[in-house]
CSV table of C-alpha atoms and ligand atoms in Angstrom, one decimal:
chain,number,residue,atom,x,y,z
A,1,MET,CA,18.2,-3.0,10.1
A,2,LEU,CA,21.3,-2.6,12.3
A,3,PRO,CA,20.7,-0.5,15.4
A,4,VAL,CA,22.3,3.0,15.1
A,5,GLU,CA,24.2,2.8,18.4
A,6,PHE,CA,25.5,-0.6,17.4
A,7,ILE,CA,26.9,0.9,14.2
A,8,GLU,CA,28.5,3.7,16.1
A,9,ARG,CA,30.1,1.4,18.6
A,10,MET,CA,31.5,-0.9,15.9
A,11,ARG,CA,32.9,2.1,14.0
A,12,ALA,CA,34.7,3.0,17.2
A,13,GLN,CA,36.0,-0.5,17.7
A,14,LEU,CA,37.0,-1.5,14.2
A,15,GLY,CA,37.5,1.9,12.4
A,16,PRO,CA,36.8,2.1,8.6
A,17,GLU,CA,36.9,-1.8,8.4
A,18,SER,CA,33.5,-1.8,10.2
A,19,GLU,CA,31.8,-0.9,6.9
A,20,GLN,CA,32.9,-4.4,5.6
A,21,LEU,CA,31.4,-6.0,8.7
A,22,PHE,CA,28.0,-4.1,8.2
A,23,ARG,CA,28.0,-5.3,4.5
A,24,ALA,CA,28.7,-8.9,5.6
A,25,LEU,CA,25.8,-8.7,8.1
A,26,GLU,CA,23.5,-8.0,5.2
A,27,THR,CA,24.5,-11.2,3.3
A,28,GLU,CA,23.1,-14.7,3.6
A,29,ARG,CA,24.3,-16.8,6.5
A,30,VAL,CA,26.4,-19.9,5.8
A,31,THR,CA,25.2,-23.4,6.8
A,32,SER,CA,27.7,-25.8,8.3
A,33,ILE,CA,27.6,-29.2,9.9
A,34,ARG,CA,29.9,-31.2,12.1
A,35,LEU,CA,30.1,-35.0,11.6
A,36,ASN,CA,29.7,-37.5,14.3
A,37,ASP,CA,32.4,-40.2,14.5
A,38,LYS,CA,29.6,-42.8,14.7
A,39,LEU,CA,29.4,-42.3,10.9
A,40,ASP,CA,31.8,-43.9,8.5
A,41,THR,CA,32.9,-40.6,6.9
A,42,LEU,CA,33.9,-42.4,3.8
A,43,THR,CA,30.3,-43.4,3.0
A,44,PHE,CA,29.0,-39.9,3.7
A,45,PRO,CA,28.8,-37.7,0.6
A,46,CYS,CA,30.9,-34.8,2.0
A,47,ASP,CA,32.5,-33.3,-1.1
A,48,PHE,CA,31.9,-29.9,0.5
A,49,ASP,CA,34.3,-27.2,1.6
A,50,GLU,CA,36.0,-28.0,4.9
A,51,VAL,CA,35.8,-25.8,8.0
A,52,PRO,CA,39.5,-24.9,8.3
A,53,TRP,CA,39.6,-25.2,12.1
A,54,HIS,CA,37.7,-28.4,12.6
A,55,VAL,CA,38.5,-31.7,11.0
A,56,ASP,CA,34.8,-32.8,11.0
A,57,GLY,CA,33.3,-29.5,10.0
A,58,TYR,CA,31.8,-28.9,6.5
A,59,TYR,CA,30.1,-26.0,4.8
A,60,LEU,CA,27.0,-26.9,2.8
A,61,ASN,CA,26.2,-25.1,-0.4
A,62,GLU,CA,22.6,-24.6,0.6
A,63,ARG,CA,20.5,-25.3,3.7
A,64,PRO,CA,18.5,-28.5,3.2
A,65,GLN,CA,15.4,-29.4,5.2
A,66,PHE,CA,17.3,-31.3,7.8
A,67,THR,CA,14.1,-32.6,9.4
A,68,LEU,CA,13.6,-34.7,6.3
A,69,ASP,CA,17.0,-36.4,6.6
A,70,PRO,CA,16.8,-39.6,8.7
A,71,LEU,CA,20.5,-39.4,9.4
A,72,PHE,CA,20.0,-36.0,11.1
A,73,HIS,CA,17.6,-37.7,13.6
A,74,ALA,CA,20.1,-40.5,14.2
A,75,GLY,CA,22.7,-37.9,15.4
A,76,CYS,CA,25.0,-38.5,12.5
A,77,TYR,CA,25.9,-34.8,12.3
A,78,TYR,CA,25.1,-31.6,14.2
A,79,VAL,CA,24.1,-28.4,12.3
A,80,GLN,CA,26.6,-26.1,13.9
A,81,GLU,CA,27.7,-22.6,13.1
A,82,ALA,CA,31.2,-22.8,11.8
A,83,SER,CA,33.0,-20.2,13.9
A,84,SER,CA,31.9,-21.8,17.2
A,85,MET,CA,33.7,-25.1,16.1
A,86,PHE,CA,36.9,-23.2,17.0
A,87,VAL,CA,36.3,-24.5,20.6
A,88,GLN,CA,38.0,-27.7,19.2
A,89,GLN,CA,41.3,-25.8,18.9
A,90,ALA,CA,41.3,-24.9,22.6
A,91,LEU,CA,40.5,-28.5,23.5
A,92,ASP,CA,43.2,-29.9,21.2
A,93,GLN,CA,45.8,-27.6,22.5
A,94,TYR,CA,45.0,-27.6,26.3
A,95,VAL,CA,42.5,-30.3,27.3
A,96,ASP,CA,43.5,-34.0,27.5
A,97,PRO,CA,40.7,-36.4,26.4
A,98,GLU,CA,41.1,-38.0,29.9
A,99,SER,CA,39.5,-35.0,31.6
A,100,VAL,CA,36.4,-34.1,33.5
A,101,VAL,CA,34.8,-31.2,31.7
A,102,LEU,CA,31.8,-28.9,32.6
A,103,ASP,CA,29.9,-27.2,29.8
A,104,LEU,CA,28.0,-24.8,32.0
A,105,CYS,CA,25.7,-23.1,29.5
A,106,ALA,CA,25.1,-26.0,27.2
A,107,ALA,CA,21.7,-26.0,25.4
A,108,PRO,CA,21.0,-26.8,22.7
A,109,GLY,CA,24.2,-28.8,22.8
A,110,GLY,CA,26.5,-27.8,19.9
A,111,LYS,CA,29.6,-27.4,22.0
A,112,SER,CA,28.6,-30.3,24.3
A,113,THR,CA,28.5,-32.8,21.4
A,114,LEU,CA,31.8,-31.4,20.2
A,115,ILE,CA,33.4,-31.9,23.7
A,116,SER,CA,31.8,-35.3,24.0
A,117,GLN,CA,33.5,-36.4,20.8
A,118,HIS,CA,36.8,-35.0,22.0
A,119,LEU,CA,36.7,-36.9,25.2
A,120,GLY,CA,35.4,-40.2,23.8
A,121,GLU,CA,35.0,-42.7,26.6
A,122,GLU,CA,38.3,-41.6,28.2
A,123,GLY,CA,36.8,-38.5,29.8
A,124,LEU,CA,33.5,-37.3,31.4
A,125,LEU,CA,31.3,-34.4,30.3
A,126,VAL,CA,28.9,-32.7,32.6
A,127,SER,CA,26.5,-30.8,30.3
A,128,ASN,CA,24.5,-28.2,32.2
A,129,GLU,CA,21.5,-25.9,31.4
A,130,VAL,CA,19.7,-23.6,33.7
A,131,ASN,CA,16.7,-23.1,31.4
A,132,ARG,CA,14.2,-25.9,31.9
A,133,GLN,CA,12.6,-25.5,28.4
A,134,ARG,CA,16.0,-25.8,26.8
A,135,LEU,CA,17.0,-28.8,28.8
A,136,PHE,CA,14.9,-31.1,26.6
A,137,ILE,CA,16.6,-30.3,23.4
A,138,LEU,CA,20.0,-30.6,25.1
A,139,SER,CA,19.1,-34.1,26.5
A,140,GLU,CA,17.9,-35.2,23.1
A,141,ASN,CA,21.0,-34.0,21.2
A,142,ILE,CA,23.3,-35.6,23.8
A,143,GLN,CA,21.6,-38.9,23.6
A,144,LYS,CA,21.5,-38.8,19.8
A,145,TRP,CA,25.2,-38.1,19.7
A,146,GLY,CA,25.6,-41.5,21.3
A,147,ASN,CA,28.6,-41.3,23.7
A,148,GLY,CA,27.9,-42.7,27.1
A,149,ASN,CA,30.4,-40.2,28.7
A,150,THR,CA,27.9,-37.5,29.6
A,151,VAL,CA,25.7,-36.4,32.5
A,152,VAL,CA,23.1,-33.7,31.7
A,153,THR,CA,22.4,-31.5,34.7
A,154,HIS,CA,19.9,-28.7,35.5
A,155,ASN,CA,21.7,-26.4,38.0
A,156,GLN,CA,22.7,-22.8,38.7
A,157,PRO,CA,26.4,-21.9,38.2
A,158,ALA,CA,26.7,-21.3,42.0
A,159,ASP,CA,25.7,-24.9,42.6
A,160,PHE,CA,28.9,-26.0,40.9
A,161,GLY,CA,31.1,-23.4,42.7
A,162,ASP,CA,29.6,-24.3,46.1
A,163,ARG,CA,29.2,-28.1,45.8
A,164,CYS,CA,31.9,-29.2,43.3
A,165,LYS,CA,35.0,-27.3,44.4
A,166,ASN,CA,38.2,-27.9,42.5
A,167,LEU,CA,36.5,-30.7,40.5
A,168,PHE,CA,36.7,-29.9,36.8
A,169,ASP,CA,39.8,-30.0,34.6
A,170,CYS,CA,38.1,-27.7,32.2
A,171,VAL,CA,35.0,-25.5,32.3
A,172,LEU,CA,33.4,-24.0,29.2
A,173,VAL,CA,31.4,-20.9,29.7
A,174,ASP,CA,29.7,-20.2,26.4
A,175,ALA,CA,27.9,-17.3,27.9
A,176,PRO,CA,24.4,-15.9,27.3
A,177,CYS,CA,25.3,-12.7,25.4
A,178,SER,CA,23.8,-9.8,23.4
A,179,GLY,CA,24.2,-11.9,20.2
A,180,GLU,CA,25.8,-9.3,17.9
A,181,GLY,CA,27.4,-12.0,16.0
A,182,MET,CA,24.0,-13.6,15.2
A,183,MET,CA,22.5,-10.5,13.7
A,184,ARG,CA,22.3,-11.9,10.2
A,185,LYS,CA,21.2,-15.3,11.5
A,186,ASP,CA,18.5,-14.0,13.7
A,187,GLU,CA,16.6,-10.7,13.1
A,188,GLN,CA,15.4,-10.8,16.7
A,189,ALA,CA,19.1,-10.4,17.8
A,190,ALA,CA,19.2,-7.0,16.0
A,191,GLU,CA,15.8,-6.0,17.3
A,192,GLU,CA,16.6,-6.8,20.9
A,193,TRP,CA,20.0,-5.2,20.9
A,194,SER,CA,20.6,-2.1,23.1
A,195,VAL,CA,23.6,-0.6,25.0
A,196,LYS,CA,21.7,-1.3,28.2
A,197,ASN,CA,21.4,-5.0,27.2
A,198,VAL,CA,25.1,-5.2,26.4
A,199,GLN,CA,25.9,-3.9,29.9
A,200,MET,CA,23.3,-6.2,31.5
A,201,CYS,CA,24.9,-9.2,29.7
A,202,ALA,CA,28.4,-8.2,30.7
A,203,GLU,CA,27.4,-8.1,34.3
A,204,ARG,CA,25.5,-11.4,34.1
A,205,GLN,CA,28.5,-13.0,32.5
A,206,ARG,CA,30.8,-11.9,35.3
A,207,ALA,CA,28.3,-13.2,37.9
A,208,ILE,CA,28.3,-16.6,36.1
A,209,LEU,CA,32.1,-16.7,35.9
A,210,MET,CA,32.4,-15.7,39.6
A,211,ASP,CA,29.8,-18.3,40.7
A,212,VAL,CA,31.4,-21.2,38.8
A,213,TRP,CA,35.1,-20.3,39.3
A,214,ASP,CA,35.6,-22.5,42.5
A,215,ALA,CA,34.5,-25.5,40.5
A,216,LEU,CA,37.5,-25.3,38.3
A,217,LYS,CA,40.6,-27.2,39.5
A,218,PRO,CA,43.7,-25.0,40.2
A,219,GLY,CA,45.7,-25.4,37.0
A,220,GLY,CA,42.5,-26.2,35.1
A,221,VAL,CA,41.4,-24.5,31.9
A,222,LEU,CA,38.5,-22.1,31.5
A,223,ILE,CA,37.2,-21.6,28.0
A,224,TYR,CA,35.2,-18.4,27.8
A,225,SER,CA,33.2,-17.7,24.6
A,226,THR,CA,30.4,-15.5,23.3
A,227,CYS,CA,28.8,-14.8,20.0
A,228,THR,CA,29.1,-11.1,20.3
A,229,PHE,CA,31.7,-8.5,19.1
A,230,ASN,CA,31.8,-5.9,21.8
A,231,GLN,CA,34.7,-5.5,24.3
A,232,ASP,CA,32.4,-5.2,27.4
A,233,GLU,CA,31.3,-8.8,27.1
A,234,ASN,CA,34.6,-10.1,25.8
A,235,GLU,CA,38.0,-8.5,26.6
A,236,ASP,CA,36.7,-6.6,29.7
A,237,ASN,CA,35.4,-9.8,31.3
A,238,VAL,CA,38.6,-11.7,30.5
A,239,ASN,CA,40.8,-8.9,31.8
A,240,TRP,CA,38.7,-9.0,35.0
A,241,LEU,CA,39.3,-12.7,35.3
A,242,ILE,CA,43.1,-12.0,34.9
A,243,ASP,CA,43.2,-9.0,37.3
A,244,CYS,CA,40.7,-10.2,40.0
A,245,LEU,CA,40.9,-14.0,39.9
A,246,GLY,CA,44.5,-14.4,38.8
A,247,ALA,CA,43.8,-16.3,35.6
A,248,GLU,CA,46.5,-16.6,32.9
A,249,VAL,CA,45.7,-16.4,29.2
A,250,LEU,CA,46.6,-19.4,27.1
A,251,PRO,CA,47.7,-18.5,23.5
A,252,LEU,CA,46.2,-20.6,20.7
A,253,ASP,CA,48.0,-21.6,17.6
A,254,TYR,CA,46.0,-20.9,14.4
A,255,ASP,CA,46.7,-20.5,10.7
A,256,PRO,CA,46.8,-16.8,9.7
A,257,SER,CA,44.8,-17.7,6.6
A,258,TRP,CA,41.8,-18.5,8.8
A,259,GLY,CA,41.0,-14.8,9.1
A,260,ILE,CA,40.9,-14.7,12.9
A,261,VAL,CA,41.5,-11.3,14.6
A,262,GLU,CA,43.4,-11.3,17.9
A,263,GLY,CA,41.7,-9.4,20.7
A,264,THR,CA,43.5,-8.1,23.8
A,265,PRO,CA,43.3,-10.9,24.7
A,266,GLY,CA,41.3,-13.6,23.0
A,267,TYR,CA,40.3,-14.4,19.4
A,268,HIS,CA,37.5,-12.7,17.4
A,269,PHE,CA,35.6,-14.1,14.4
A,270,TYR,CA,34.1,-11.4,12.2
A,271,PRO,CA,31.8,-12.5,9.4
A,272,HIS,CA,33.6,-10.2,6.8
A,273,LEU,CA,36.8,-12.1,7.4
A,274,VAL,CA,35.8,-15.7,8.2
A,275,LYS,CA,33.2,-18.0,6.6
A,276,GLY,CA,31.0,-18.1,9.7
A,277,GLU,CA,29.1,-15.9,12.2
A,278,GLY,CA,30.5,-13.6,14.9
A,279,PHE,CA,32.3,-15.4,17.7
A,280,TYR,CA,34.8,-14.7,20.5
A,281,LEU,CA,36.9,-17.2,22.5
A,282,CYS,CA,39.6,-17.0,25.1
A,283,ALA,CA,41.2,-19.9,27.0
A,284,LEU,CA,42.6,-19.2,30.4
A,285,ARG,CA,44.4,-21.2,33.1
A,286,LYS,CA,43.5,-21.0,36.8
A,287,ASN,CA,46.5,-20.3,39.0
A,288,PRO,CA,47.8,-23.8,40.0
A,289,ASP,CA,48.7,-22.8,43.6
A,290,ASP,CA,46.8,-23.9,46.7
A,291,PHE,CA,45.6,-27.1,45.3
A,292,THR,CA,43.0,-28.8,47.5
A,293,PRO,CA,41.6,-31.7,45.4
A,294,PHE,CA,37.9,-32.4,45.1
A,295,LYS,CA,37.3,-35.3,47.6
A,296,ILE,CA,35.7,-38.4,46.1
A,297,LYS,CA,34.4,-39.9,49.3
A,298,ASP,CA,32.1,-42.9,49.4
A,299,ALA,CA,28.9,-42.1,47.6
A,300,LYS,CA,25.7,-44.2,47.9
A,301,ASN,CA,26.4,-47.3,45.9
A,302,HIS,CA,24.0,-47.4,42.9
A,303,SER,CA,25.2,-50.8,41.8
A,304,THR,CA,22.5,-53.3,41.5
A,305,GLY,CA,24.8,-55.9,43.1
A,306,ASP,CA,24.4,-59.2,41.5
A,307,ASN,CA,22.7,-58.2,38.3
A,308,PRO,CA,19.5,-60.0,37.6
A,309,ASP,CA,19.4,-62.1,34.4
A,310,TYR,CA,17.6,-59.5,32.4
A,311,VAL,CA,20.5,-57.0,33.1
A,312,ARG,CA,23.1,-59.6,32.2
A,313,THR,CA,21.2,-60.1,28.9
A,314,ALA,CA,21.2,-56.3,28.3
A,315,MET,CA,24.9,-56.1,28.8
A,316,THR,CA,25.4,-58.5,25.9
A,317,TRP,CA,23.9,-55.8,23.6
A,318,LEU,CA,27.1,-53.7,24.2
A,319,GLN,CA,30.4,-53.9,22.4
A,320,HIS,CA,32.3,-53.2,25.7
A,321,PRO,CA,30.1,-54.3,28.6
A,322,GLU,CA,33.2,-54.0,30.9
A,323,ARG,CA,33.1,-50.2,30.5
A,324,TRP,CA,29.7,-49.6,32.1
A,325,ALA,CA,28.1,-49.4,35.5
A,326,ILE,CA,24.4,-50.1,35.8
A,327,ARG,CA,21.6,-48.3,37.7
A,328,GLN,CA,18.0,-49.2,37.8
A,329,SER,CA,15.3,-46.7,38.5
A,330,ASP,CA,11.8,-48.1,38.4
A,331,ARG,CA,11.7,-50.3,35.2
A,332,PHE,CA,14.5,-48.4,33.5
A,333,ILE,CA,18.1,-49.7,33.3
A,334,THR,CA,20.8,-47.1,32.6
A,335,ALA,CA,24.4,-47.7,31.7
A,336,TYR,CA,27.0,-45.1,32.7
A,337,SER,CA,30.8,-44.9,32.8
A,338,LEU,CA,32.3,-47.4,35.2
A,339,LYS,CA,35.6,-45.4,35.1
A,340,TYR,CA,33.8,-42.4,36.6
A,341,LYS,CA,31.2,-44.3,38.6
A,342,GLN,CA,32.2,-43.0,42.0
A,343,LEU,CA,32.3,-39.4,40.7
A,344,ILE,CA,29.0,-39.8,38.9
A,345,ASP,CA,27.3,-41.3,42.0
A,346,ILE,CA,28.5,-38.3,44.0
A,347,LEU,CA,27.4,-35.8,41.4
A,348,SER,CA,24.0,-37.4,41.3
A,349,GLU,CA,23.7,-36.6,45.0
A,350,LYS,CA,24.9,-33.0,44.7
A,351,LEU,CA,23.3,-32.0,41.5
A,352,THR,CA,20.0,-32.3,39.6
A,353,CYS,CA,20.9,-34.9,37.0
A,354,ILE,CA,18.5,-35.3,34.1
A,355,VAL,CA,20.4,-37.8,32.0
A,356,ILE,CA,23.2,-40.1,33.3
A,357,GLY,CA,24.9,-42.2,30.6
A,358,PHE,CA,22.4,-43.8,28.3
A,359,GLY,CA,19.2,-45.8,28.7
A,360,LEU,CA,19.9,-49.5,28.0
A,361,GLY,CA,16.6,-51.2,28.5
A,362,GLU,CA,13.2,-51.3,30.1
A,363,GLU,CA,12.3,-54.2,32.3
A,364,ARG,CA,9.2,-56.0,31.3
A,365,GLY,CA,8.5,-58.8,33.7
A,366,LYS,CA,11.4,-61.2,33.5
A,367,ASN,CA,12.4,-59.8,30.1
A,368,ILE,CA,14.0,-56.6,29.0
A,369,ALA,CA,13.3,-54.4,25.9
A,370,PRO,CA,16.0,-52.2,24.4
A,371,GLN,CA,15.5,-48.4,24.8
A,372,HIS,CA,15.8,-46.0,22.0
A,373,SER,CA,18.9,-44.4,23.4
A,374,LEU,CA,20.7,-47.7,23.0
A,375,ALA,CA,20.1,-47.5,19.2
A,376,MET,CA,21.8,-44.1,19.2
A,377,CYS,CA,24.7,-45.3,21.4
A,378,LYS,CA,28.1,-45.9,19.8
A,379,ASP,CA,28.7,-48.9,22.0
A,380,TYR,CA,25.6,-50.8,20.7
A,381,LYS,CA,26.7,-54.1,19.3
A,382,ARG,CA,25.4,-54.3,15.7
A,383,GLY,CA,23.8,-57.6,14.9
A,384,THR,CA,22.4,-58.1,18.4
A,385,PHE,CA,18.9,-57.8,17.0
A,386,PRO,CA,17.9,-58.8,13.5
A,387,GLU,CA,18.2,-55.9,11.1
A,388,VAL,CA,15.7,-54.6,8.6
A,389,ASN,CA,16.7,-52.0,6.0
A,390,LEU,CA,14.4,-49.1,5.4
A,391,THR,CA,13.8,-46.9,2.4
A,392,GLU,CA,13.9,-43.1,3.1
A,393,GLU,CA,10.1,-43.0,3.1
A,394,GLN,CA,9.8,-45.9,5.6
A,395,ALA,CA,12.5,-44.3,7.8
A,396,LEU,CA,10.6,-41.0,7.9
A,397,SER,CA,7.4,-42.9,8.7
A,398,PHE,CA,9.2,-44.5,11.7
A,399,LEU,CA,10.5,-41.1,12.8
A,400,ARG,CA,7.0,-39.8,12.7
A,401,ALA,CA,6.2,-42.6,15.1
A,402,GLU,CA,3.6,-44.0,12.7
A,403,ALA,CA,2.4,-47.6,12.7
A,404,LEU,CA,4.6,-49.5,10.3
A,405,PRO,CA,3.6,-52.4,8.0
A,406,VAL,CA,5.7,-55.6,8.4
A,407,PRO,CA,8.2,-56.0,5.5
A,408,ALA,CA,8.3,-59.6,4.2
A,409,GLY,CA,10.7,-61.8,6.0
A,410,THR,CA,11.0,-59.7,9.2
A,411,PRO,CA,11.6,-62.0,12.1
A,412,MET,CA,9.3,-61.9,15.2
A,413,GLY,CA,10.3,-59.9,18.3
A,414,GLN,CA,12.8,-57.0,18.6
A,415,VAL,CA,14.2,-55.7,15.3
A,416,ALA,CA,16.7,-53.0,14.6
A,417,LEU,CA,15.7,-50.6,11.8
A,418,ILE,CA,18.6,-49.5,9.5
A,419,TYR,CA,18.8,-46.6,7.1
A,420,GLU,CA,22.0,-46.2,5.0
A,421,ASP,CA,23.8,-48.6,7.4
A,422,VAL,CA,22.9,-46.5,10.5
A,423,VAL,CA,20.7,-47.8,13.3
A,424,LEU,CA,17.6,-45.6,13.5
A,425,GLY,CA,15.8,-47.4,16.4
A,426,PHE,CA,14.1,-50.6,17.5
A,427,VAL,CA,10.6,-51.9,16.8
A,428,LYS,CA,8.9,-55.1,17.9
A,429,ASN,CA,7.4,-57.4,15.3
A,430,VAL,CA,4.2,-58.7,16.8
A,431,GLY,CA,3.1,-60.5,13.6
A,432,ASN,CA,0.5,-58.1,12.0
A,433,ARG,CA,2.4,-54.9,12.8
A,434,LEU,CA,5.7,-53.4,14.0
A,435,ASN,CA,5.2,-51.8,17.4
A,436,ASN,CA,6.8,-48.4,17.1
A,437,HIS,CA,8.2,-47.0,20.4
A,438,TYR,CA,10.0,-44.0,18.9
A,439,PRO,CA,10.2,-41.3,21.7
A,440,ASN,CA,7.0,-39.3,21.3
A,441,GLU,CA,8.7,-36.0,22.2
A,442,TRP,CA,11.4,-36.6,19.4
A,443,ARG,CA,9.1,-37.5,16.6
A,444,ILE,CA,8.8,-35.5,13.4
A,445,ARG,CA,5.6,-33.4,13.5
A,446,ASN,CA,3.7,-31.6,10.7
A,447,LEU,CA,6.0,-32.8,7.9
B,1,SAM,N1,26.7,-23.7,24.3
B,1,SAM,C1,25.5,-23.8,23.6
B,1,SAM,C2,25.7,-24.5,22.3
B,1,SAM,O1,26.8,-24.5,21.8
B,1,SAM,O2,24.8,-25.1,21.7
B,1,SAM,C3,24.8,-22.4,23.4
B,1,SAM,C4,24.6,-21.7,24.7
B,1,SAM,S1,23.8,-20.2,24.6
B,1,SAM,C5,24.9,-19.2,23.9
B,1,SAM,C6,23.8,-19.7,26.3
B,1,SAM,C7,23.0,-20.6,27.3
B,1,SAM,O3,23.2,-20.0,28.6
B,1,SAM,C8,21.5,-20.6,27.0
B,1,SAM,O4,21.1,-22.0,26.9
B,1,SAM,C9,20.9,-20.0,28.3
B,1,SAM,O5,19.7,-20.7,28.7
B,1,SAM,C10,21.9,-20.2,29.3
B,1,SAM,N2,21.9,-19.2,30.4
B,1,SAM,C11,21.1,-18.1,30.5
B,1,SAM,N3,21.3,-17.4,31.6
B,1,SAM,C12,22.2,-18.1,32.3
B,1,SAM,C13,22.7,-18.0,33.6
B,1,SAM,N4,22.4,-17.0,34.4
B,1,SAM,N5,23.6,-18.9,34.0
B,1,SAM,C14,23.9,-20.0,33.2
B,1,SAM,N6,23.4,-20.2,32.0
B,1,SAM,C15,22.5,-19.3,31.6
């Protein structure tokens, strides 16, 4: 049931067309996925309709039980609402892949994985979440996506504005909002809606924007988005950015057949006009005057100096070892972008960093065992460890972290498990069983 005041407000905003919106909000939601470039798209059965504004986006005819697809757990695709993939258009048109980008409100990671793919290894993504509970799923999704170009942080917006002044080429604020655009996806969104909540959200969004503003480089790009329709949280906040902070709106090219409605300013996605949920996005440029660059002064050097033999061994597991700097904390060895090493070392002093790059291995005496995030990483060199192909049933058993029988002919020691030519993880063949170290917090439960 749509709230009465919501209906009245939408009638005032859209006129008679609002009736079509209300009807659309009563229909079934659409399921869409965005493919990871770790996957050879040619081998993936994607004879589905394409999302018009994202080259890797596809609509599915029905919603499968993703938990039972091993490729879902290997990060081969992300189940993402189609309208929100429009962020890609702002990136393509205004953000060079060689950029340092902050995704301020990032969990569960839909837009972060999209940005991570846009940047490849040329840029650096700082993916932040304030909510501790939501941090775990963000970290998991980032690691499964498999680029080493990301740092996951747990900070308040003001921490960035205060400690990282003029640092980021681009900041995405995908703001917490009243969620009007999610009303058919989530009944709770309709139940929790109220005019008071809309006003509270609009004020909180302004506070977030104000707090993070100084972290954006002059001349840098702010992408502001919500999944709500109302002007208070969308146009009013953007106009406040223009009037009070001197931001300039960046127009986006789009195909008129996509069904997007231009706001004043910004771009609206209404479910009666697009195949997707409600969404709003506006890209803005910060005034390029008064440029005081972020100072990259010497940070604590986290290099392990002359790497011990076990680290040198672990580096041979990578396709491009020359791209990575190494840190060791306790027994765990992490690889992170050498290109951004100095910056990352500084960020790790200024911010609460939860994940830096990807876990390469775990020291065990004079030896080293590969970590699960290496299996997810796009730079893992296939063939490093002997490979065993799994059936779907065996793959699900591995993902449930169950003890696995040893398939005939499996060599002793570390083995990479493969499902449909994708690496699912590593196990150690100890003769009578395969030791399964699948991360306990990621395992499939109750299915
Ligand atoms: N960008 C995410 C994605 O694409 O998967 C969705 C983000 S969701 C719309 C908004 C996020 O903002 C939530 O994860 C929420 O925890 C976070 N948030 C809530 N209050 C916040 C605040 N005051 N400052 C920053 N982030 C906040």
